[in-house]
XYZ file of C-alpha atoms in Angstrom:
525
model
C 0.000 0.000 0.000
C 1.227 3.256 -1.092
C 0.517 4.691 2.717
C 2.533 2.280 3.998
C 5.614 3.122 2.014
C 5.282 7.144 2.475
C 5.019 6.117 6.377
C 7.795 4.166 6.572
C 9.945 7.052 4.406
C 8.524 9.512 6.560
C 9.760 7.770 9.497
C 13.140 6.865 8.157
C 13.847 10.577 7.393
C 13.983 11.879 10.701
C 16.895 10.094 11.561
C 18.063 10.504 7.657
C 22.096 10.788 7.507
C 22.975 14.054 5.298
C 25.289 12.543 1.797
C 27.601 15.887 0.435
C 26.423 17.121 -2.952
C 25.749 20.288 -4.852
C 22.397 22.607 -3.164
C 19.599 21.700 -4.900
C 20.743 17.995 -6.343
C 18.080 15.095 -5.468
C 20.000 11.913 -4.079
C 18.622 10.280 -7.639
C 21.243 12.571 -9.889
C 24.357 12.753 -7.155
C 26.531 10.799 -9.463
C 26.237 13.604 -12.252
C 27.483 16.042 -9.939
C 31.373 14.513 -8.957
C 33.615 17.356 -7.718
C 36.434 17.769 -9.284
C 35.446 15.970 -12.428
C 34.360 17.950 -15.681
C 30.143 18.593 -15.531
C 28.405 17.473 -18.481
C 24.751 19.075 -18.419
C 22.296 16.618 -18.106
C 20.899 17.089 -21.734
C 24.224 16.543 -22.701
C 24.524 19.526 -24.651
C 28.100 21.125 -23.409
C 30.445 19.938 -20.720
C 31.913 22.953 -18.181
C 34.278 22.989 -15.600
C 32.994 21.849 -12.295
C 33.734 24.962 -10.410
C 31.221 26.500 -12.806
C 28.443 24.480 -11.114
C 25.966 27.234 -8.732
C 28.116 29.602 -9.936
C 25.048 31.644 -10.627
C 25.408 31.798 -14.490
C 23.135 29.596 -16.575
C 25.679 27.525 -18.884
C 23.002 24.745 -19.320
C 20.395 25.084 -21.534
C 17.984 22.521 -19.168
C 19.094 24.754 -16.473
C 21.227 21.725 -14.825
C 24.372 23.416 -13.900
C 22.361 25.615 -11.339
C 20.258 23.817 -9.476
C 20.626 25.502 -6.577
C 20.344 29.142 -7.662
C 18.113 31.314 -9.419
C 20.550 32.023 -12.306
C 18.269 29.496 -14.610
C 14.551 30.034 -15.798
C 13.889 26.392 -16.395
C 16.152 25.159 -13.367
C 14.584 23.170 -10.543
C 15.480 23.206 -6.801
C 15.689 19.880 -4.522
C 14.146 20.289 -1.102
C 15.255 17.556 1.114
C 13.087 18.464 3.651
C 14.239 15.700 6.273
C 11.799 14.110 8.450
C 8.679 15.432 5.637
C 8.258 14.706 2.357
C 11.243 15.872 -0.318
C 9.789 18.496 -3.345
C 10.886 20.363 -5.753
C 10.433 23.907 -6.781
C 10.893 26.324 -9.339
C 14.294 27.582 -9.139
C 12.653 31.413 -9.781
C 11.697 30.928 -5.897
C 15.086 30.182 -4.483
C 16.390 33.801 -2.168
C 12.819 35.444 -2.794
C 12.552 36.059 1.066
C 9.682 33.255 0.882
C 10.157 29.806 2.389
C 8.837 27.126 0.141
C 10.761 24.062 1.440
C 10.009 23.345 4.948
C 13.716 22.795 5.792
C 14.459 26.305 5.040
C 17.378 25.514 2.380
C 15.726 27.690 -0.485
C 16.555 30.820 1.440
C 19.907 30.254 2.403
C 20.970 33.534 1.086
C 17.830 36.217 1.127
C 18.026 36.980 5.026
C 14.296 35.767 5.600
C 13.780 33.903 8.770
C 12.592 30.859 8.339
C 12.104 28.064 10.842
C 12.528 24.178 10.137
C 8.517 22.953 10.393
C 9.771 19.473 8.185
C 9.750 17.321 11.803
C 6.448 19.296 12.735
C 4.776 18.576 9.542
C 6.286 15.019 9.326
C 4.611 14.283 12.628
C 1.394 15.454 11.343
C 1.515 14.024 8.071
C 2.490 10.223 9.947
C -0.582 10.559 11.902
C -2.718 10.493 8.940
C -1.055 7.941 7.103
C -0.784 5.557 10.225
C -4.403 6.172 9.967
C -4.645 5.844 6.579
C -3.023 2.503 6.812
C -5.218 1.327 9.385
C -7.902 2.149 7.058
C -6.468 0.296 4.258
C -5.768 -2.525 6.538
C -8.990 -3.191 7.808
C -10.460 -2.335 4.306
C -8.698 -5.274 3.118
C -9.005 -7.914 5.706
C -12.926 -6.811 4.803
C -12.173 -7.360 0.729
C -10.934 -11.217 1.341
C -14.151 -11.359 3.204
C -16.295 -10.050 0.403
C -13.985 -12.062 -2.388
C -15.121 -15.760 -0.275
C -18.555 -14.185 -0.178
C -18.927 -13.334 -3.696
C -17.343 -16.892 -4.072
C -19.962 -18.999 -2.371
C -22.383 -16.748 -3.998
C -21.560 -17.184 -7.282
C -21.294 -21.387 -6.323
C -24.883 -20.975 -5.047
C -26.721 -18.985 -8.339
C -24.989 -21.566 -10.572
C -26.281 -24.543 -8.826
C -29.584 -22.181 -8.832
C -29.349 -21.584 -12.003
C -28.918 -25.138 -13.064
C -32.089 -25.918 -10.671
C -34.142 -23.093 -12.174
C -33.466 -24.838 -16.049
C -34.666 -27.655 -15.482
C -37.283 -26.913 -13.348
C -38.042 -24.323 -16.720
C -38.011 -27.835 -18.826
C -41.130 -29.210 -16.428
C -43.183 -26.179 -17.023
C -43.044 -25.986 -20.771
C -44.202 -29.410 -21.159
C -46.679 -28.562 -18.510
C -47.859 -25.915 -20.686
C -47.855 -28.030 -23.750
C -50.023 -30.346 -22.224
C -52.126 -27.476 -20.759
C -52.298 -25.768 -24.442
C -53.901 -29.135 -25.563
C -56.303 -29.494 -22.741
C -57.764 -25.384 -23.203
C -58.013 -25.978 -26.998
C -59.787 -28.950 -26.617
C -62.068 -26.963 -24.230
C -62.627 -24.056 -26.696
C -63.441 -25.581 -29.513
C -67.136 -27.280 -27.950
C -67.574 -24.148 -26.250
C -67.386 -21.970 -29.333
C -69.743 -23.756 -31.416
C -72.098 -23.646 -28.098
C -71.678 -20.143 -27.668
C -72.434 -19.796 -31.977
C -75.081 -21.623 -31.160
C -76.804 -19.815 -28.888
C -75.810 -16.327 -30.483
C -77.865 -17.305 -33.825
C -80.701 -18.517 -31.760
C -80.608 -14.971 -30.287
C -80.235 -13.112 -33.473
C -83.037 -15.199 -35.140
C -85.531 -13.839 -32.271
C -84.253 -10.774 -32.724
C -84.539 -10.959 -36.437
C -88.534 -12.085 -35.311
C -88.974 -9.226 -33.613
C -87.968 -6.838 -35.327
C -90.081 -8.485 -37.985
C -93.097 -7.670 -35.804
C -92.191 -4.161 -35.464
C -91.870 -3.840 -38.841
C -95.526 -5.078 -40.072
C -96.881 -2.871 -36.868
C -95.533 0.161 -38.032
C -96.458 -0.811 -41.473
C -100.012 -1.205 -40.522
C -99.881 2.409 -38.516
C -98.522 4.026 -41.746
C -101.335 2.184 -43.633
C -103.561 3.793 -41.677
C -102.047 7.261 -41.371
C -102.046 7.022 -45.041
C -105.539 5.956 -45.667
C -107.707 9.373 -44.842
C -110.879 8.774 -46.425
C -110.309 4.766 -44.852
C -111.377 3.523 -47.694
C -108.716 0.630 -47.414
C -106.808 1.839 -50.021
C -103.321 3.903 -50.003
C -103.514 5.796 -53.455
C -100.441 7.888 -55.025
C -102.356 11.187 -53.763
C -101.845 9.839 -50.180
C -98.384 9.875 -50.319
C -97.958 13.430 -52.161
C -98.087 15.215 -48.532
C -94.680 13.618 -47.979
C -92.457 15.590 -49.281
C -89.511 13.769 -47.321
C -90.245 11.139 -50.107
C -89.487 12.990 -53.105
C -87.206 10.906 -55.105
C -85.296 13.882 -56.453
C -85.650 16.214 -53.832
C -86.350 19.274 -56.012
C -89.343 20.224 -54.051
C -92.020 19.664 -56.455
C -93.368 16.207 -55.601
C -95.409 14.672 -58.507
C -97.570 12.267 -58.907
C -95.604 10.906 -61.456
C -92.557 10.550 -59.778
C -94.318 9.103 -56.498
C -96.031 6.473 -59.130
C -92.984 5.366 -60.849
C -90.416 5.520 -57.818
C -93.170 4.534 -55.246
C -95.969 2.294 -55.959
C -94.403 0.720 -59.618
C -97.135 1.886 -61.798
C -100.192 1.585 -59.739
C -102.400 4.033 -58.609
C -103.521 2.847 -55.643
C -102.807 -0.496 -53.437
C -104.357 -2.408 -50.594
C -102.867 -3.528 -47.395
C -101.507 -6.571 -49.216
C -99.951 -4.750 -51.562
C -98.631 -1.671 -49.677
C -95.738 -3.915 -48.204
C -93.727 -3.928 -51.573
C -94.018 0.302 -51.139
C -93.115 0.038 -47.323
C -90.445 -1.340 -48.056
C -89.620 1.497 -50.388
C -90.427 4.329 -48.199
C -89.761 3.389 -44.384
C -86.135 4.772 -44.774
C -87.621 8.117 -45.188
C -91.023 8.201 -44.500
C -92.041 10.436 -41.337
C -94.494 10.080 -39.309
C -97.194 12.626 -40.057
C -97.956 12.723 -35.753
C -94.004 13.796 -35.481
C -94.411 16.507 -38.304
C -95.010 19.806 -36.375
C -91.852 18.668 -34.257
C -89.234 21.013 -35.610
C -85.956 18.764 -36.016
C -82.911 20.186 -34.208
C -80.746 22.675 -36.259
C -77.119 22.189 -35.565
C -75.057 25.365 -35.135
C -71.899 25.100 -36.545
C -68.980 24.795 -33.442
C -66.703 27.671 -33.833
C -63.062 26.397 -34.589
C -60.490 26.000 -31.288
C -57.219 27.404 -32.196
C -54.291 26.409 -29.766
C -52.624 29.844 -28.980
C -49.495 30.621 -30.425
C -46.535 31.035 -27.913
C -44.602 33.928 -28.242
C -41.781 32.515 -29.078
C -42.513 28.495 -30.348
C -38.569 27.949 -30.483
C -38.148 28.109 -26.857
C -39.938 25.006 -25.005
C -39.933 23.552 -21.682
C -36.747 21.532 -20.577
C -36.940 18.891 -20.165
C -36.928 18.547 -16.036
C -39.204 21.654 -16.404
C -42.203 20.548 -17.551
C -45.155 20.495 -15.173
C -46.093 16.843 -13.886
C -49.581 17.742 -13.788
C -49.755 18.247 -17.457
C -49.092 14.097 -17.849
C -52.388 13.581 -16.273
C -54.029 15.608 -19.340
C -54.476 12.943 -21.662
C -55.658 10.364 -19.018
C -58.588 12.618 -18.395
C -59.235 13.335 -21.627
C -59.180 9.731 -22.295
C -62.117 9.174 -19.347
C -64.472 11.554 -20.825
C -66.916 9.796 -23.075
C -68.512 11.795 -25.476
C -71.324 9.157 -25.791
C -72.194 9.188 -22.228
C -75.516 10.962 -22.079
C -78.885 10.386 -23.019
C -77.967 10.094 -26.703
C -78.511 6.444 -28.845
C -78.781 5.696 -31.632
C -81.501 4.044 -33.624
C -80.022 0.788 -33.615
C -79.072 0.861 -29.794
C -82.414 2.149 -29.425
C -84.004 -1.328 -31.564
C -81.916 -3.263 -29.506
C -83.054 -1.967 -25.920
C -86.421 -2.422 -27.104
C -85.489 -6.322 -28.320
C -84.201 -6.651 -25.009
C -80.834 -8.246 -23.830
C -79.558 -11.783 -24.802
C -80.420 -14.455 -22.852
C -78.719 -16.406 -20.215
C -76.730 -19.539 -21.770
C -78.778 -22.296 -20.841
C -76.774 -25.168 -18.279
C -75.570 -27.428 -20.801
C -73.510 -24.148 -22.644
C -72.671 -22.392 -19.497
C -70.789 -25.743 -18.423
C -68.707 -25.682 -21.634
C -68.018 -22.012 -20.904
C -66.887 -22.795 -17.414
C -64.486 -25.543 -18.490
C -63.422 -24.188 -21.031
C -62.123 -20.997 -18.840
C -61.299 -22.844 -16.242
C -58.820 -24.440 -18.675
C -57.629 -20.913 -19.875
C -57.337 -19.686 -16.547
C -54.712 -22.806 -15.773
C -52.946 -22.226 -18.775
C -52.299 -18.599 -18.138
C -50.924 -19.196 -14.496
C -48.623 -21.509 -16.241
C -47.790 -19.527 -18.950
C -47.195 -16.575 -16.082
C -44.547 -19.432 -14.163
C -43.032 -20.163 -17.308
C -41.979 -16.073 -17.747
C -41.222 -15.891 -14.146
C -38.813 -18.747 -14.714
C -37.385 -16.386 -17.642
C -36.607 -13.691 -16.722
C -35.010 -15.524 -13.826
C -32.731 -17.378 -15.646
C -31.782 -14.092 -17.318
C -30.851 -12.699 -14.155
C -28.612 -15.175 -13.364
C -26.903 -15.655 -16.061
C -26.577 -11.793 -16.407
C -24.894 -11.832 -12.905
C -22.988 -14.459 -13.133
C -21.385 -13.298 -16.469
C -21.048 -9.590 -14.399
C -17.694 -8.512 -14.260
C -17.505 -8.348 -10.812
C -13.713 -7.626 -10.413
C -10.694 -9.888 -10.642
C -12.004 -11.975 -7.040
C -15.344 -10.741 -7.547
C -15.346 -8.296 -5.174
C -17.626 -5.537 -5.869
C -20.476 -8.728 -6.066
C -22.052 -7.627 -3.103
C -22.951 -4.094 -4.626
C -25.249 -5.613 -6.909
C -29.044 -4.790 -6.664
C -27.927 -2.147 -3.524
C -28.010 1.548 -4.034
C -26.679 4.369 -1.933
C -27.722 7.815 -1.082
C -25.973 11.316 -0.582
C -27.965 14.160 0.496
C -26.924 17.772 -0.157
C -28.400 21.392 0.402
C -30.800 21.110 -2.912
C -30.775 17.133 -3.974
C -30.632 13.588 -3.278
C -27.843 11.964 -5.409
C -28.682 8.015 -5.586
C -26.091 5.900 -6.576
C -27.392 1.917 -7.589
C -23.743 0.377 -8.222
C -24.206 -1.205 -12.271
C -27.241 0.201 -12.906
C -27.516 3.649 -12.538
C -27.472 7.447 -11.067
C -29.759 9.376 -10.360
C -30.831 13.069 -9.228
C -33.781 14.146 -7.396
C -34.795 17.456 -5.788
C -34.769 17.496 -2.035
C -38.375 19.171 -1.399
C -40.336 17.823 -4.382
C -39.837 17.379 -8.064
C -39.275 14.537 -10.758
C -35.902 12.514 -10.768
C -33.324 13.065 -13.600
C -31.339 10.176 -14.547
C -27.694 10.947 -14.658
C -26.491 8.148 -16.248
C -27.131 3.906 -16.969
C -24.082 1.426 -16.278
C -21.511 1.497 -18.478
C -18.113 -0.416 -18.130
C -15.458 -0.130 -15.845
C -12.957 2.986 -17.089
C -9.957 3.298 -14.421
C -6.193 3.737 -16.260
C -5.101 0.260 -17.332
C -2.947 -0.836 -13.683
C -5.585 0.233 -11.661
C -9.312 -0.496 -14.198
C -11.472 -1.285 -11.331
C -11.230 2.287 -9.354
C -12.952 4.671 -11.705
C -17.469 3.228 -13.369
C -19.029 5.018 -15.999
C -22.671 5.489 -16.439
C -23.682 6.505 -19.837
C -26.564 8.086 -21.341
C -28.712 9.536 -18.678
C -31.547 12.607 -19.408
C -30.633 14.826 -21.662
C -29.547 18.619 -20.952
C -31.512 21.371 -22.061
C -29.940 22.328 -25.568
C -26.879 20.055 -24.516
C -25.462 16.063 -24.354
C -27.297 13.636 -22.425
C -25.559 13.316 -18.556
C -23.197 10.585 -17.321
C -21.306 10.184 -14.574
C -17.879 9.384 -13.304
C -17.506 7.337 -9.666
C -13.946 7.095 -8.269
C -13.908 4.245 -6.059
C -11.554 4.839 -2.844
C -10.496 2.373 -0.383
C -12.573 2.640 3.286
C -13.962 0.002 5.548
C -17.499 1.476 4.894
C -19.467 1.641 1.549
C -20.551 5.331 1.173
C -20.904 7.784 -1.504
C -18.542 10.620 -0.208
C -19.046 13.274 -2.838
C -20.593 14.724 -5.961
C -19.726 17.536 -8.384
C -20.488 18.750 -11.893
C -16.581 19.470 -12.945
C -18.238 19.671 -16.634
C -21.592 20.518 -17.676
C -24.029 17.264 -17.917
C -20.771 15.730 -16.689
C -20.698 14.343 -12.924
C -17.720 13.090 -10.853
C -19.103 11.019 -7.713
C -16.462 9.368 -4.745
C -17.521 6.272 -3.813
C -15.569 4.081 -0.859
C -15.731 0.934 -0.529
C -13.489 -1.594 0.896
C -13.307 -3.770 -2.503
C -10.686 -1.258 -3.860
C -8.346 -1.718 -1.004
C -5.276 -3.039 -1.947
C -2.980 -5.845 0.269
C -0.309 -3.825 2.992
C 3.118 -3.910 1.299
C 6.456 -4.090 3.602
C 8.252 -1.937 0.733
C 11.688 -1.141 2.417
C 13.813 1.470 0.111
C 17.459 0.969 -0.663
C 19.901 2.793 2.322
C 20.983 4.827 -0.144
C 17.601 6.781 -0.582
C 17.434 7.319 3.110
C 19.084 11.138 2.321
C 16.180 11.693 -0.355
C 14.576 12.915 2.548
């Protein structure tokens, strides 16, 4: 563990033993720098006398030959900093009267007074990563925990998943055989229900017939004014309704040709053949003072015109009441008033069908009975489905090298700020909600594991979320740190649409390394 190692360094450099070379040289490049000896800079560009070296004069062009004074722009100063960390700074800061290295060595020349804080900050800095390390200690012990868990879990859905196959096999021929046995049902149960349909449409068919010669005889005798028993073609000239070319001049002629097929006159016999000619548009002389309704013409609904139709709602803007609109629309019936139709208005008077009798009504009930046992199977069979899809999508997960993230599967985390509620569901997705009230914006859908290729597993990507207003659809980044607890830490929008999220979890802890540096790089601090 990289704690570890800057702890043990730490450590090592407070009791550090000084090695002589040039201010400003790192421990790593002390063999370049051999007094006496000619000094090649390290680009290799020119070769100077060594007494030339921090001679304040800039004879390298990479600045090497004055690494510990200003002399160079590009030069670079060494701060060895013992007991702290070593750094480097810009050689433009060495003698400003500013102390940048915490051993004071940059200002060795400017007069400021600077005080040695390296053991002070050293101190500090080893209490953090001794705690660090703890962390990352415990972290792990909890990862080999999680790795045998996700182990015997994965054991377990494959022996569940081989269970739930051939328990899959079972239903399908179950349903086979329960196709057979609800067809076999139908079919008698059809022609029963046929059956008794045309029996019902034959009565109605009667019925109707009756109506017919009743309303016959009624016109017959509305017809017949002097009730002589006769219709004649100057009966029917008060009905204008029946004019066959609806010109408004209603002749005799026309009513004898169109109407009654030559005759003049005919008897009740003989006035079906011009019933049947006329009922379509005959009216009733009893209903002729009723005016008929006049329909006004609706005046045409225009939607107004926004102001400006280029600018619409965002998409997180948009009202939620306005998705109930169309439900409510779709529950108003137009017909639902006291309005029918003529034909609904035959068939209320013709009554309803009739009950099936037993022997059909015992077909029916078999026969759904059947249907009903089919479905329930048909329902198990799916169930069984989308089961084995789960499995198999789990089990082919890429979980980590030891399986390890496993357990984060079908959990999701929370992080509550000032204004939202960020919810992270580890492989499936992000999302965004507002804290007092408001619809949730997806920031993102599982994509694939994106860290730098030595380290893949620390950084998910979720892909393709809700789109910005006028910009790219969000995603997020999570950075996965080590920690015995699995949190979500953080959230920020570095880019727009873009989101960066710190998740900890003990899965990314990596194994406690005794890493003990050479004795040579002791001085490095």
């Amino acid at each position: 563990c990289t704690c570890y190692l800057l702890l043990l360094l730490l450590s090592l450099g407070v009791s550090a033993v000084e090695v002589q070379r040039p201010r400003g040289v790192p421990l790593s490049k002390r063999q370049f720098y051999e007094e006496g000896k000619p000094f090649t800079c390290l680009d290799g560009s020119r070769t100077i006398p060594f007494d030339r070296v921090n001679d304040d004069y800039c004879d390298c062009e990479d600045g090497s030959d004055e690494p510990g004074t200003a002399a160079c722009p590009n030069g670079s100063f060494h701060c060895t900093n013992a007991g702290f960390r070593p750094a480097f700074i810009p050689s433009s800061r060495i003698n400003d009267g500013i102390c940048d290295c915490c051993d004071t060595t940059d200002e060795y020349n400017s007069g400021a007074a600077c005080q040695n804080t390296c053991r002070e900050l050293g101190s500090k800095e080893r209490e953090i990563m001794k705690e660090m390390a703890e962390i990352a200690k415990e972290g792990f012990l909890l990862k080999q925990q999680l790795i045998q868990e996700a182990k015997s879990g994965l054991e377990e859905k494959k022996a569940k998943l081989a269970e739930v196959q051939v328990s899959k096999k079972d239903l399908e021929d179950k349903l086979e055989a329960l196709r057979t046995v609800k067809e076999t049902a139908e079919q008698p149960e059809k022609e029963a229900k046929e059956r008794h349909l045309k029996a019902w449409e034959d009565e109605k068919a009667a019925i109707r017939l009756e109506k017919d010669k009743a309303k016959m005889a009624e016109v017959f005798l509305e017809l017949d004014d002097d009730a002589d028993g006769f219709v004649s073609v100057a009966d029917l000239l008060t009905h204008s309704e029946l004019d066959p070319d609806s010109d408004g001049s209603f002749t005799e002629a026309e009513a004898q040709v169109k109407h009654f097929f030559l005759l003049d006159k005919v008897d009740t016999a003989a006035f079906e053949s011009v019933w049947n000619n006329i009922k379509e548009k005959y009216v009733s002389e009893s209903n002729a003072d009723i005016p008929a309704p006049v329909e006004t013409p609706q005046e045409e609904t225009r939607e107004p015109v926004p102001e400006n139709d280029s600018e619409q709602y965002p998409e997180e803007d948009i009202p939620e009441e306005e998705e109930d609109d169309d439900e409510e629309d779709e529950d108003e019936d137009p017909d639902d008033g006291d309005y029918k139709t003529q034909e609904q208005k035959d068939d209320d008077d013709e009554g309803t069908m009739p009950p099936y009798d037993d022997q059909t009504q015992n077909l029916i009930d078999a026969a759904q009975k059947a249907r009903n046992e089919f479905d329930e199977a048909e329902k198990a069979l799916r169930e069984v489905d989308d089961q084995i899809r789960n499995l198999e999508k789990e089990i082919s997960f890429d979980f980590g090298p030891g399986a390890e993230f496993a357990y984060l599967y079908g959990q999701c985390y929370e992080l509550s700020t000032s204004e939202y509620i960020y919810r992270l569901c580890p492989f499936n997705r992000v999302s965004q909600k507002p804290k007092y009230g408001g619809s949730e914006t997806n920031l993102g859908s599982w994509g694939k594991w994106t860290g730098p290729e030595d380290n893949v597993y620390s950084l998910m990507k979720y892909e393709h979320g809700t789109g910005c207003w006028q910009g790219p659809n969000r995603s997020t980044t999570v950075k996965l740190t080590c920690g015995k607890e699995t949190v979500v830490l953080s959230t920020s929008e570095p880019s727009r649409c873009e989101y960066l999220m710190e998740f900890t979890t003990p899965a990314v802890c990596q194994e406690p390394q005794s890493l003990y540096p050479d004795a040579h790089d002791h001085t490095e601090l």
